[in-house]
Amino acid sequence: MRYTIMTTMLSILAVSIRQCRGYLPHHHSTQIMRKSAFTTTTTTTSSSFRQQQQSKDSLSAKSTTATTTTPHALLQCRSNSVLLAAAAAADNILGTPATSVDDGKRPFEITTPIYYVNDKPHIGHAYTSTACDVIARFMRLSGREVFFLSGTDEHGQKVEQSAEKKGIPPQEFVDGVSQNFKDLLELLQITNDRFIRTTEEDHKKSAQHLWKVLIEKDYIYKGTYSGWYSIRDECFYNDSELEDGKAPTGAEVEWVAKEDSYFFKLSSFEDKLLDYYDANPDFIAPQTRRNEVTSFVKGGLRDLSVSRTSFKWGIPVPDDDEHIMYVWMDALTNYMSAVGYPNTEEDSEYSKFWPAAVHIVGKDILRFHTVYWPAFLMAAELPLPKRVFAHGWWTKDGEKISKSLGNAVDPVGLVETYGVDQVRFFLMAEVNFGSDGDFSDKALILKVNNNLANELGNLCQRTLSMVFKNCNEAVPTEIGAFNSDDEELLKSARGLYNRCATEISEQAIQKYANELIEIVWDANKYIDKMAPWALRKTDPERMTTVLYVIMEVLRHVAILYQPIIPDSANKILDLLAVPDDQRSFEHLVGDEYQIQLGRPICKPEGVFPRIEVPELVEAS
Ligand code: MSP
């Protein structure tokens, strides 16, 4: 199979754009545009969000007043002043639409699961990481303070066995494999703020602290465990859960006979959990997953074995060296240890970010996050994460991905073949976030060629080439009045942020991508209808107006595409000569930052090379 990927062309383009941008004035003073052309009407799906935005100025005025009239005594208290400053800062940000679990302004902790280091990274790891990255980038661009956490889950029997097979000590083994995960995140341009490893001393102390709290509160007791255990899932199963002698996941199970063990009193949390799900209907998403979890809990909860003695690779149980902590109890604590737990002082990272805004997990590990984790936290009287979102699984060419089938999809190979933005875009835009999806090279090529190369790429190319050739290598200096077609498209572009933000605040990543794809369709229909190439001779002023409208639409599209395809979106913004410091979502509100008339632009070059694979594309 021959792939023609024009990576060299892309790097030449990047260099030439950088050179070109060197002489572009960042704050061009020609503001000939009639201000009235841009009224700030927005179409929005969330009325509370609309109100938030419309009253942004009055809010910031209010927050100044609040600070100046705050009693002096309060300001003398350090922690209070930190909190006040944070509240004032939050008032001033654009933020995202409020939901039942998020006010749209507060510091936002988002987490990937921490990955097992027993094997190479695969498409599932790339998927969760990219999804979290898109949400984290979106939140940052909306002005929110973000703590995006990822890392590796390095203890447990599975890891110990993998190290044994290699004949190296477990620590040496995990150091090597953990690095592969770090490298993958870098390759995918994941912007995690921290990469936590459960073998770090601080994390161990944090997990041991939680253990001690649970002992003090009398939720952990010592007993003997007999039952089924799956090493692959690192999970205990009841007899009734087994199917044909295997775990419901298909994993082998082994009988653990009378092992001394500490138990967590999970059985006392049945009603508390059910009440919690009832009172917080958006805690588990999507809704279908919530029903699954609820029926699991209604089926009855037994106390959970939370320590092991038959192997050594884990965090020692405080005051009992014979035992190590159950790997899931150790692993789940990472979400808090990463923000400094047990330091819960008012000015700590913990108090800023905890409870996490959202844990993104695969559907297979939902039980651990929505039953065990909340029960541990309730027992310790700590706040629960606001939301747990379970995404679906990828199959490959219609088949379940498994070691035995040898059909794992290597994300590193994908990025090397197709490019990082192409892979990120496909993973995010192909499948509804929450549903299963099927991976095939053909599907990726078609999606990328259609939505990026043909639709967005060509729209940029034909618009900017016309501007460059016919308007003196600059944004037109004069344009005419907008007609109803222009107004309609511009209105849609001005409402785009609200539509995307509404989707992302529900983790509806594919729907957010579709908003962008659809407005590009509309812009292509518009350019075909307006045919600026025909207007060049007959009505040059109308031509410049049409080209201007598309450039302004592209500015909205590219700014909003940054979380999904960061490099390509920024290349488009370079081509549009949008200054670096005007690429946040706040620059989409109002008319202050619209495309500036008369600003010089570079000679446009393609942003998305078509992926040429005749055998695959012709067969479609
Ligand atoms: N270590 C635990 C998580 C502990 S979090 C406190 C773990 N690790 S894992 O490496 O096995 O899985 C990481 C993630 O990859 C999970 O969310 C899992 O659902 C996801 N995926 C594994 N295979 C997948 C696909 N084929 N498709 C999509 N995601 C899948 O579980």
mmCIF file with all atom_site columns, C-alpha atoms and ligand atoms in Angstrom, residues 112-116 122-125 127-128 153 158 181 328 331-332 334-335 360-365 369 391-395 401, ligand 1:
data_model
loop_
_atom_site.group_PDB
_atom_site.id
_atom_site.type_symbol
_atom_site.label_atom_id
_atom_site.label_alt_id
_atom_site.label_comp_id
_atom_site.label_asym_id
_atom_site.label_entity_id
_atom_site.label_seq_id
_atom_site.pdbx_PDB_ins_code
_atom_site.Cartn_x
_atom_site.Cartn_y
_atom_site.Cartn_z
_atom_site.occupancy
_atom_site.B_iso_or_equiv
_atom_site.pdbx_formal_charge
_atom_site.auth_seq_id
_atom_site.auth_comp_id
_atom_site.auth_asym_id
_atom_site.auth_atom_id
_atom_site.pdbx_PDB_model_num
ATOM   1  C CA  . THR A 1 112 ? -7.892  9.938  31.906 1.00 0.00 ? 112 THR A CA  1
ATOM   2  C CA  . PRO A 1 113 ? -7.762  6.539  33.561 1.00 0.00 ? 113 PRO A CA  1
ATOM   3  C CA  . ILE A 1 114 ? -4.180  5.778  34.521 1.00 0.00 ? 114 ILE A CA  1
ATOM   4  C CA  . TYR A 1 115 ? -2.925  3.176  32.110 1.00 0.00 ? 115 TYR A CA  1
ATOM   5  C CA  . TYR A 1 116 ? -1.682  -0.309 32.978 1.00 0.00 ? 116 TYR A CA  1
ATOM   6  C CA  . HIS A 1 122 ? -3.034  0.897  21.883 1.00 0.00 ? 122 HIS A CA  1
ATOM   7  C CA  . ILE A 1 123 ? -5.858  2.803  20.217 1.00 0.00 ? 123 ILE A CA  1
ATOM   8  C CA  . GLY A 1 124 ? -7.970  2.763  23.420 1.00 0.00 ? 124 GLY A CA  1
ATOM   9  C CA  . HIS A 1 125 ? -5.281  4.734  25.238 1.00 0.00 ? 125 HIS A CA  1
ATOM   10 C CA  . TYR A 1 127 ? -8.733  7.592  22.256 1.00 0.00 ? 127 TYR A CA  1
ATOM   11 C CA  . THR A 1 128 ? -9.294  8.421  25.939 1.00 0.00 ? 128 THR A CA  1
ATOM   12 C CA  . ASP A 1 153 ? -1.100  2.445  36.973 1.00 0.00 ? 153 ASP A CA  1
ATOM   13 C CA  . LYS A 1 158 ? -0.534  -8.360 36.150 1.00 0.00 ? 158 LYS A CA  1
ATOM   14 C CA  . PHE A 1 181 ? 2.858   6.063  27.490 1.00 0.00 ? 181 PHE A CA  1
ATOM   15 C CA  . TRP A 1 328 ? -7.840  -0.412 42.237 1.00 0.00 ? 328 TRP A CA  1
ATOM   16 C CA  . ALA A 1 331 ? -5.071  3.497  41.443 1.00 0.00 ? 331 ALA A CA  1
ATOM   17 C CA  . LEU A 1 332 ? -8.299  5.415  42.052 1.00 0.00 ? 332 LEU A CA  1
ATOM   18 C CA  . ASN A 1 334 ? -4.359  9.016  41.959 1.00 0.00 ? 334 ASN A CA  1
ATOM   19 C CA  . TYR A 1 335 ? -7.099  11.488 41.054 1.00 0.00 ? 335 TYR A CA  1
ATOM   20 C CA  . ILE A 1 360 ? -13.392 10.076 31.442 1.00 0.00 ? 360 ILE A CA  1
ATOM   21 C CA  . VAL A 1 361 ? -13.202 6.283  31.393 1.00 0.00 ? 361 VAL A CA  1
ATOM   22 C CA  . GLY A 1 362 ? -13.893 3.357  29.072 1.00 0.00 ? 362 GLY A CA  1
ATOM   23 C CA  . LYS A 1 363 ? -17.168 1.511  29.598 1.00 0.00 ? 363 LYS A CA  1
ATOM   24 C CA  . ASP A 1 364 ? -15.297 -1.526 31.001 1.00 0.00 ? 364 ASP A CA  1
ATOM   25 C CA  . ILE A 1 365 ? -14.074 0.316  34.077 1.00 0.00 ? 365 ILE A CA  1
ATOM   26 C CA  . HIS A 1 369 ? -15.368 4.622  39.126 1.00 0.00 ? 369 HIS A CA  1
ATOM   27 C CA  . HIS A 1 391 ? -16.920 6.128  26.323 1.00 0.00 ? 391 HIS A CA  1
ATOM   28 C CA  . GLY A 1 392 ? -17.357 3.128  24.066 1.00 0.00 ? 392 GLY A CA  1
ATOM   29 C CA  . TRP A 1 393 ? -14.826 0.722  22.616 1.00 0.00 ? 393 TRP A CA  1
ATOM   30 C CA  . TRP A 1 394 ? -13.178 0.573  19.218 1.00 0.00 ? 394 TRP A CA  1
ATOM   31 C CA  . THR A 1 395 ? -13.244 -2.611 17.197 1.00 0.00 ? 395 THR A CA  1
ATOM   32 C CA  . ILE A 1 401 ? -9.470  -5.944 19.404 1.00 0.00 ? 401 ILE A CA  1
HETATM 33 N N1  . MSP B 2 .   ? -5.438  0.883  35.005 1.00 0.00 ? 1   MSP B N1  1
HETATM 34 C C1  . MSP B 2 .   ? -6.821  0.837  34.751 1.00 0.00 ? 1   MSP B C1  1
HETATM 35 C C2  . MSP B 2 .   ? -7.462  2.178  34.999 1.00 0.00 ? 1   MSP B C2  1
HETATM 36 C C3  . MSP B 2 .   ? -7.260  2.719  36.378 1.00 0.00 ? 1   MSP B C3  1
HETATM 37 S S1  . MSP B 2 .   ? -7.949  4.300  36.566 1.00 0.00 ? 1   MSP B S1  1
HETATM 38 C C4  . MSP B 2 .   ? -7.901  4.634  38.203 1.00 0.00 ? 1   MSP B C4  1
HETATM 39 C C5  . MSP B 2 .   ? -7.069  0.422  33.291 1.00 0.00 ? 1   MSP B C5  1
HETATM 40 N N2  . MSP B 2 .   ? -6.071  0.605  32.441 1.00 0.00 ? 1   MSP B N2  1
HETATM 41 S S2  . MSP B 2 .   ? -6.072  0.144  30.912 1.00 0.00 ? 1   MSP B S2  1
HETATM 42 O O1  . MSP B 2 .   ? -4.780  0.527  30.410 1.00 0.00 ? 1   MSP B O1  1
HETATM 43 O O2  . MSP B 2 .   ? -6.384  -1.240 30.787 1.00 0.00 ? 1   MSP B O2  1
HETATM 44 O O3  . MSP B 2 .   ? -7.215  0.847  30.178 1.00 0.00 ? 1   MSP B O3  1
HETATM 45 C C6  . MSP B 2 .   ? -7.224  2.207  29.961 1.00 0.00 ? 1   MSP B C6  1
HETATM 46 C C7  . MSP B 2 .   ? -8.401  2.676  29.153 1.00 0.00 ? 1   MSP B C7  1
HETATM 47 O O4  . MSP B 2 .   ? -8.324  2.178  27.813 1.00 0.00 ? 1   MSP B O4  1
HETATM 48 C C8  . MSP B 2 .   ? -9.750  2.223  29.704 1.00 0.00 ? 1   MSP B C8  1
HETATM 49 O O5  . MSP B 2 .   ? -10.583 3.359  29.828 1.00 0.00 ? 1   MSP B O5  1
HETATM 50 C C9  . MSP B 2 .   ? -10.272 1.296  28.646 1.00 0.00 ? 1   MSP B C9  1
HETATM 51 O O6  . MSP B 2 .   ? -11.658 1.373  28.539 1.00 0.00 ? 1   MSP B O6  1
HETATM 52 C C10 . MSP B 2 .   ? -9.639  1.842  27.401 1.00 0.00 ? 1   MSP B C10 1
HETATM 53 N N3  . MSP B 2 .   ? -9.646  0.883  26.320 1.00 0.00 ? 1   MSP B N3  1
HETATM 54 C C11 . MSP B 2 .   ? -9.015  -0.318 26.249 1.00 0.00 ? 1   MSP B C11 1
HETATM 55 N N4  . MSP B 2 .   ? -9.291  -0.887 25.044 1.00 0.00 ? 1   MSP B N4  1
HETATM 56 C C12 . MSP B 2 .   ? -10.120 -0.094 24.335 1.00 0.00 ? 1   MSP B C12 1
HETATM 57 C C13 . MSP B 2 .   ? -10.666 -0.117 23.041 1.00 0.00 ? 1   MSP B C13 1
HETATM 58 N N5  . MSP B 2 .   ? -10.501 -1.132 22.210 1.00 0.00 ? 1   MSP B N5  1
HETATM 59 N N6  . MSP B 2 .   ? -11.370 0.976  22.637 1.00 0.00 ? 1   MSP B N6  1
HETATM 60 C C14 . MSP B 2 .   ? -11.510 2.092  23.430 1.00 0.00 ? 1   MSP B C14 1
HETATM 61 N N7  . MSP B 2 .   ? -11.009 2.138  24.657 1.00 0.00 ? 1   MSP B N7  1
HETATM 62 C C15 . MSP B 2 .   ? -10.482 0.993  25.200 1.00 0.00 ? 1   MSP B C15 1
HETATM 63 O O7  . MSP B 2 .   ? -8.154  -0.015 32.982 1.00 0.00 ? 1   MSP B O7  1
#
